[in-house]
Short mmCIF file of C-alpha atoms in Angstrom, two decimals:
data_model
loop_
_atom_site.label_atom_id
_atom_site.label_comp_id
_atom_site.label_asym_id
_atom_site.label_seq_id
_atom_site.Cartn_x
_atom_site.Cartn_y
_atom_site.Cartn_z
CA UNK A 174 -21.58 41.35 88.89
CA UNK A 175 -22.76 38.26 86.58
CA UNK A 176 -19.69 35.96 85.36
CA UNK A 177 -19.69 35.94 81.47
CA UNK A 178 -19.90 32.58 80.57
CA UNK A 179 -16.65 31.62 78.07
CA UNK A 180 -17.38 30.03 75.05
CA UNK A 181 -17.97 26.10 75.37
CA UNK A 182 -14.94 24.32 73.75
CA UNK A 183 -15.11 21.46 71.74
CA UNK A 184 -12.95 19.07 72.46
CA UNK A 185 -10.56 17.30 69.51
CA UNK A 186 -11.79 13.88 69.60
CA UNK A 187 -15.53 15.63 68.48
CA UNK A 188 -14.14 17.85 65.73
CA UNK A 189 -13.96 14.94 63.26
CA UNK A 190 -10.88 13.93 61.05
CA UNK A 191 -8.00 16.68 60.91
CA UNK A 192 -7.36 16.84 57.49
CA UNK A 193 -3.89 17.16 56.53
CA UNK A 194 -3.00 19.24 53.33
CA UNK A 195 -1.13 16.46 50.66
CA UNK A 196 2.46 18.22 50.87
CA UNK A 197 4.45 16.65 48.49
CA UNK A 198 2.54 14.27 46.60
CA UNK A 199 1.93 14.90 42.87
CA UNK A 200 -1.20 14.37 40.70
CA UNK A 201 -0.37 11.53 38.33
CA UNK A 202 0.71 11.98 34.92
CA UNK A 203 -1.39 10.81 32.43
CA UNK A 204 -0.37 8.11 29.69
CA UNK A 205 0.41 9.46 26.57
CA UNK A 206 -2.30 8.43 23.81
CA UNK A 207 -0.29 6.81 20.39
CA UNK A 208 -1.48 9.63 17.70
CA UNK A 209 -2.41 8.13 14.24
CA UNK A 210 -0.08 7.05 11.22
CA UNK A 211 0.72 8.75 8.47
CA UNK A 212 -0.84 8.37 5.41
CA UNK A 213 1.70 5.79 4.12
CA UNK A 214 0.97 4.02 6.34
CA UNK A 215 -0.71 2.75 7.98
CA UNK A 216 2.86 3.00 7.89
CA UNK A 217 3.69 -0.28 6.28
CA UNK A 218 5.69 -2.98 7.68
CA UNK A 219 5.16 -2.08 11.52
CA UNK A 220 7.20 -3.74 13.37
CA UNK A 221 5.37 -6.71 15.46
CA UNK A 222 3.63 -7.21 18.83
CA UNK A 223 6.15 -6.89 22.14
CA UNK A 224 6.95 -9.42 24.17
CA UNK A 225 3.66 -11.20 26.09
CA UNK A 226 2.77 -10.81 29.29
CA UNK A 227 4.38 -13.47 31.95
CA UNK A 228 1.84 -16.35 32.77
CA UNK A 229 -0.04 -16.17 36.57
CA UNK A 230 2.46 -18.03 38.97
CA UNK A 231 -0.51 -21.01 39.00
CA UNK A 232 0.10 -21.52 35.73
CA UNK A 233 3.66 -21.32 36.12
CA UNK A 234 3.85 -24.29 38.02
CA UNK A 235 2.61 -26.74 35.12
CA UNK A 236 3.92 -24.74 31.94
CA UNK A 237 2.61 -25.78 28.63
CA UNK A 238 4.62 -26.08 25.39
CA UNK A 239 4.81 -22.71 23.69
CA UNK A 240 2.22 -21.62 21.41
CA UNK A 241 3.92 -20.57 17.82
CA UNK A 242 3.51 -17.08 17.96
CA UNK A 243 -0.06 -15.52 16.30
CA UNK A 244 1.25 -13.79 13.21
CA UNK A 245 -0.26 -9.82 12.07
CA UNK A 246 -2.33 -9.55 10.17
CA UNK A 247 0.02 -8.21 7.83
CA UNK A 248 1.65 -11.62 7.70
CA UNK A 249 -0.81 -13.52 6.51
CA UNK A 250 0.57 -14.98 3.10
CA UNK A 251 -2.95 -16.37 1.84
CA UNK A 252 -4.39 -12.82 2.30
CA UNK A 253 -2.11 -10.03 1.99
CA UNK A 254 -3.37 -6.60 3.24
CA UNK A 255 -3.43 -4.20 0.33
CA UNK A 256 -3.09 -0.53 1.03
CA UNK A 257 -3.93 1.95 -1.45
CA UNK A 258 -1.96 5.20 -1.28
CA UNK A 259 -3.83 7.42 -4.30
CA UNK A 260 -1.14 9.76 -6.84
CA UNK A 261 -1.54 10.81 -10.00
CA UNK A 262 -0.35 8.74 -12.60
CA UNK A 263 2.86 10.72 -13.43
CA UNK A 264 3.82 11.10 -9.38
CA UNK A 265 2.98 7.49 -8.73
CA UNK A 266 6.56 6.14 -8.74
CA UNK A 267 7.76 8.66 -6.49
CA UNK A 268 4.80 8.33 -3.97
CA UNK A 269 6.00 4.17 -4.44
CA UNK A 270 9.42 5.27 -3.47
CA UNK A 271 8.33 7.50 0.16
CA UNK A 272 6.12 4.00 0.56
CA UNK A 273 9.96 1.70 0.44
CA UNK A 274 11.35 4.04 2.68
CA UNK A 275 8.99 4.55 5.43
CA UNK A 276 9.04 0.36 5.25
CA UNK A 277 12.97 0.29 5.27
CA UNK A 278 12.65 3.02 8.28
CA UNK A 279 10.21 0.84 9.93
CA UNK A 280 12.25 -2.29 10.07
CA UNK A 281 12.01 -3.93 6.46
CA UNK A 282 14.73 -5.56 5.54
CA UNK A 283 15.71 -3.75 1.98
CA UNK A 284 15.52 -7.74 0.33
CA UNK A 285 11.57 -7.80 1.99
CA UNK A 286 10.69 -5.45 -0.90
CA UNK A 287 9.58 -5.67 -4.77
CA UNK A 288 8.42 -2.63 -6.38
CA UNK A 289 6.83 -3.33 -9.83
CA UNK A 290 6.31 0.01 -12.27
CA UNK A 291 3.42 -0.39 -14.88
CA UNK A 292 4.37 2.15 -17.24
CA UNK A 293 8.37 3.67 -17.39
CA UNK A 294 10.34 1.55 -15.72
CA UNK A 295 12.49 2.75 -12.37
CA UNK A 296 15.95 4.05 -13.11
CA UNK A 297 17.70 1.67 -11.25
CA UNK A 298 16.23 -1.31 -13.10
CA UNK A 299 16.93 0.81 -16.28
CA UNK A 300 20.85 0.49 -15.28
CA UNK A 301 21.44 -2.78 -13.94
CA UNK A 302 19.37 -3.99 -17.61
CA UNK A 303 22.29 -1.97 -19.50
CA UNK A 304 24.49 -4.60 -18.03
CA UNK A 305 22.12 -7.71 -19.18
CA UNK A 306 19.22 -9.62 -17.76
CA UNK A 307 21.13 -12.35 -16.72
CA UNK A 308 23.00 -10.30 -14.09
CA UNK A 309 19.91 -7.94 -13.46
CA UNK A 310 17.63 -11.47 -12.73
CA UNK A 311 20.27 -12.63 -10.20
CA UNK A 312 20.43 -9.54 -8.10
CA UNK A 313 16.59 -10.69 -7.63
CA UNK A 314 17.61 -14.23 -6.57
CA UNK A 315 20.17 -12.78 -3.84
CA UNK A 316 17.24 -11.12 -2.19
CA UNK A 317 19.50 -8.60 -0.32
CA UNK A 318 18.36 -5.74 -2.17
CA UNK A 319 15.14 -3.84 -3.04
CA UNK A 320 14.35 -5.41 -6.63
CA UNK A 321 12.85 -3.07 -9.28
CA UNK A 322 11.35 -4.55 -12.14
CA UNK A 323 8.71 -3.96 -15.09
CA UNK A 324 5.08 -4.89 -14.47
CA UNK A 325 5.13 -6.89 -17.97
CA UNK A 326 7.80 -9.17 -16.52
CA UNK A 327 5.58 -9.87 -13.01
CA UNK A 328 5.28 -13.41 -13.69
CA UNK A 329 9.64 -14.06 -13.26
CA UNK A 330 9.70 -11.53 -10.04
CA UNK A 331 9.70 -14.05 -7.25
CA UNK A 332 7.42 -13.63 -4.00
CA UNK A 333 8.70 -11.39 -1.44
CA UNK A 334 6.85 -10.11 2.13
CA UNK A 335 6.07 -6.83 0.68
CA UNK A 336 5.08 -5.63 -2.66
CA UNK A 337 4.84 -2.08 -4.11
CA UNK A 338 3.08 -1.32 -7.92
CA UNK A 339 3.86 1.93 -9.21
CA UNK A 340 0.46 2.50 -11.39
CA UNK A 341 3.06 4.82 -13.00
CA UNK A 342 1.06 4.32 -16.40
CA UNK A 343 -1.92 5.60 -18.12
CA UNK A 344 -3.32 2.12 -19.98
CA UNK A 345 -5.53 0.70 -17.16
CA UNK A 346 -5.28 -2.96 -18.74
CA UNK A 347 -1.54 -2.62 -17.62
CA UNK A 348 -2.92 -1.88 -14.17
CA UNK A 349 -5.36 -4.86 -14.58
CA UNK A 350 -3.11 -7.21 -15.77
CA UNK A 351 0.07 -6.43 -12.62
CA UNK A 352 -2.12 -6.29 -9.90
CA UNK A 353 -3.59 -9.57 -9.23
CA UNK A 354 -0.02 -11.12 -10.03
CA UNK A 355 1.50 -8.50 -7.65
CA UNK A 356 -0.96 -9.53 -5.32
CA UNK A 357 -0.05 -13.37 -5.86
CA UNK A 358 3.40 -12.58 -5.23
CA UNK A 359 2.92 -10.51 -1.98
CA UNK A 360 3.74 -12.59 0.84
CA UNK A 361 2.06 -10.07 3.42
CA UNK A 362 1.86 -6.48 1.95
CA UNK A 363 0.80 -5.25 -1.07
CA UNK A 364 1.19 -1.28 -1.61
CA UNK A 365 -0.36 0.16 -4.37
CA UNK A 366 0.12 3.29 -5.41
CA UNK A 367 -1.72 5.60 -8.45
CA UNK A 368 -4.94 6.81 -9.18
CA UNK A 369 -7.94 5.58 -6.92
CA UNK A 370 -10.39 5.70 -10.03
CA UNK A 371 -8.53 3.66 -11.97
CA UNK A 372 -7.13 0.65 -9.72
CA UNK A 373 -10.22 0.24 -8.38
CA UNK A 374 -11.94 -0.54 -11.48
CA UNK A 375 -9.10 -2.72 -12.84
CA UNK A 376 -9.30 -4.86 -9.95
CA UNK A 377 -13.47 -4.47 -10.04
CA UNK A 378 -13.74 -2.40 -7.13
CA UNK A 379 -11.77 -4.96 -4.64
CA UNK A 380 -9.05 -3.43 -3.33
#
């Protein structure tokens, strides 16, 4: 009777690499993506860049004097950044308030800020006037404070980092008038807020 031949077997070292299942191990998580700002913002007055990145240890070994820090852009005291957020004229004080506090949320400093109205003026500056000017000027010059004032009176409101206008007003020469001031005085933000149409053409199309 013939002998059925068993089947050949291969032998381990031929079959190739075992592969072993991954117990255990996790696929990596991926990096959240930052989502846009708001519409105030850009959210103004971000706060600034972290810390830098430590030098490579051969440049460690001979450090060189530290560089001043670049500044944002947002800093930039010969060229402000100007942000436009558009409101109708009678809802462009309020949309000028949301702007103060998402800076004040952000890190502003409350005495960072000057908000100037071009038609009725805020009610805070309408109280502290009941008490005088001369009191109502020197809560400007203690800087510890938002400071309110009237777009007519732009030229006494002292620079400050950031600087809202209220276009709160329908005569577009008031507009024309506060803005380039405002801008003058805005150390490194200038918010504007009102209608599109109209700021645009007092300031010829350059904001």
């Amino acid at each position: 009777m013939p002998l059925i031949s068993e089947e050949p077997q291969i032998p381990e070292s031929a079959q190739g690499p075992r592969v072993t299942p991954a117990t255990g191990r996790t696929a990596p998580t991926p990096r959240p993506v930052p989502g846009p700002r708001s519409a105030a913002t850009p959210r103004p007055g971000r706060p600034g860049p972290g810390p830098a990145r430590p030098a490579p240890p051969a440049q460690r070994a001979h450090p060189a004097p530290a560089a001043p820090a670049r500044p944002q852009p947002t800093e930039n005291r010969s060229a402000p950044q100007v942000q436009l957020i558009p409101a109708p004229a009678a809802g462009a004080l309020d949309a000028a308030e949301e702007a103060v506090d998402l800076l004040l949320e952000s890190g502003r400093a409350p005495g960072d800020i000057l908000v100037l109205t071009t038609g009725e003026q805020h009610p805070w500056a309408v109280h502290e006037l009941s008490f005088g000017e001369a009191a109502y000027w020197a809560q400007q010059d203690a800087s510890d404070d938002v400071f309110f004032a009237d777009a007519s009176a732009v030229d006494r409101a002292k620079p400050r980092p950031v600087v809202v206008v209220a276009a709160n007003g329908d005569a577009g020469d008031a507009v024309a008038r506060a803005l380039p001031v405002a801008r003058d005085r805005a150390a490194a933000l200038l918010i504007v807020c009102g209608d599109p149409q109209t700021i645009n053409s007092a300031l010829g199309a350059g904001v």
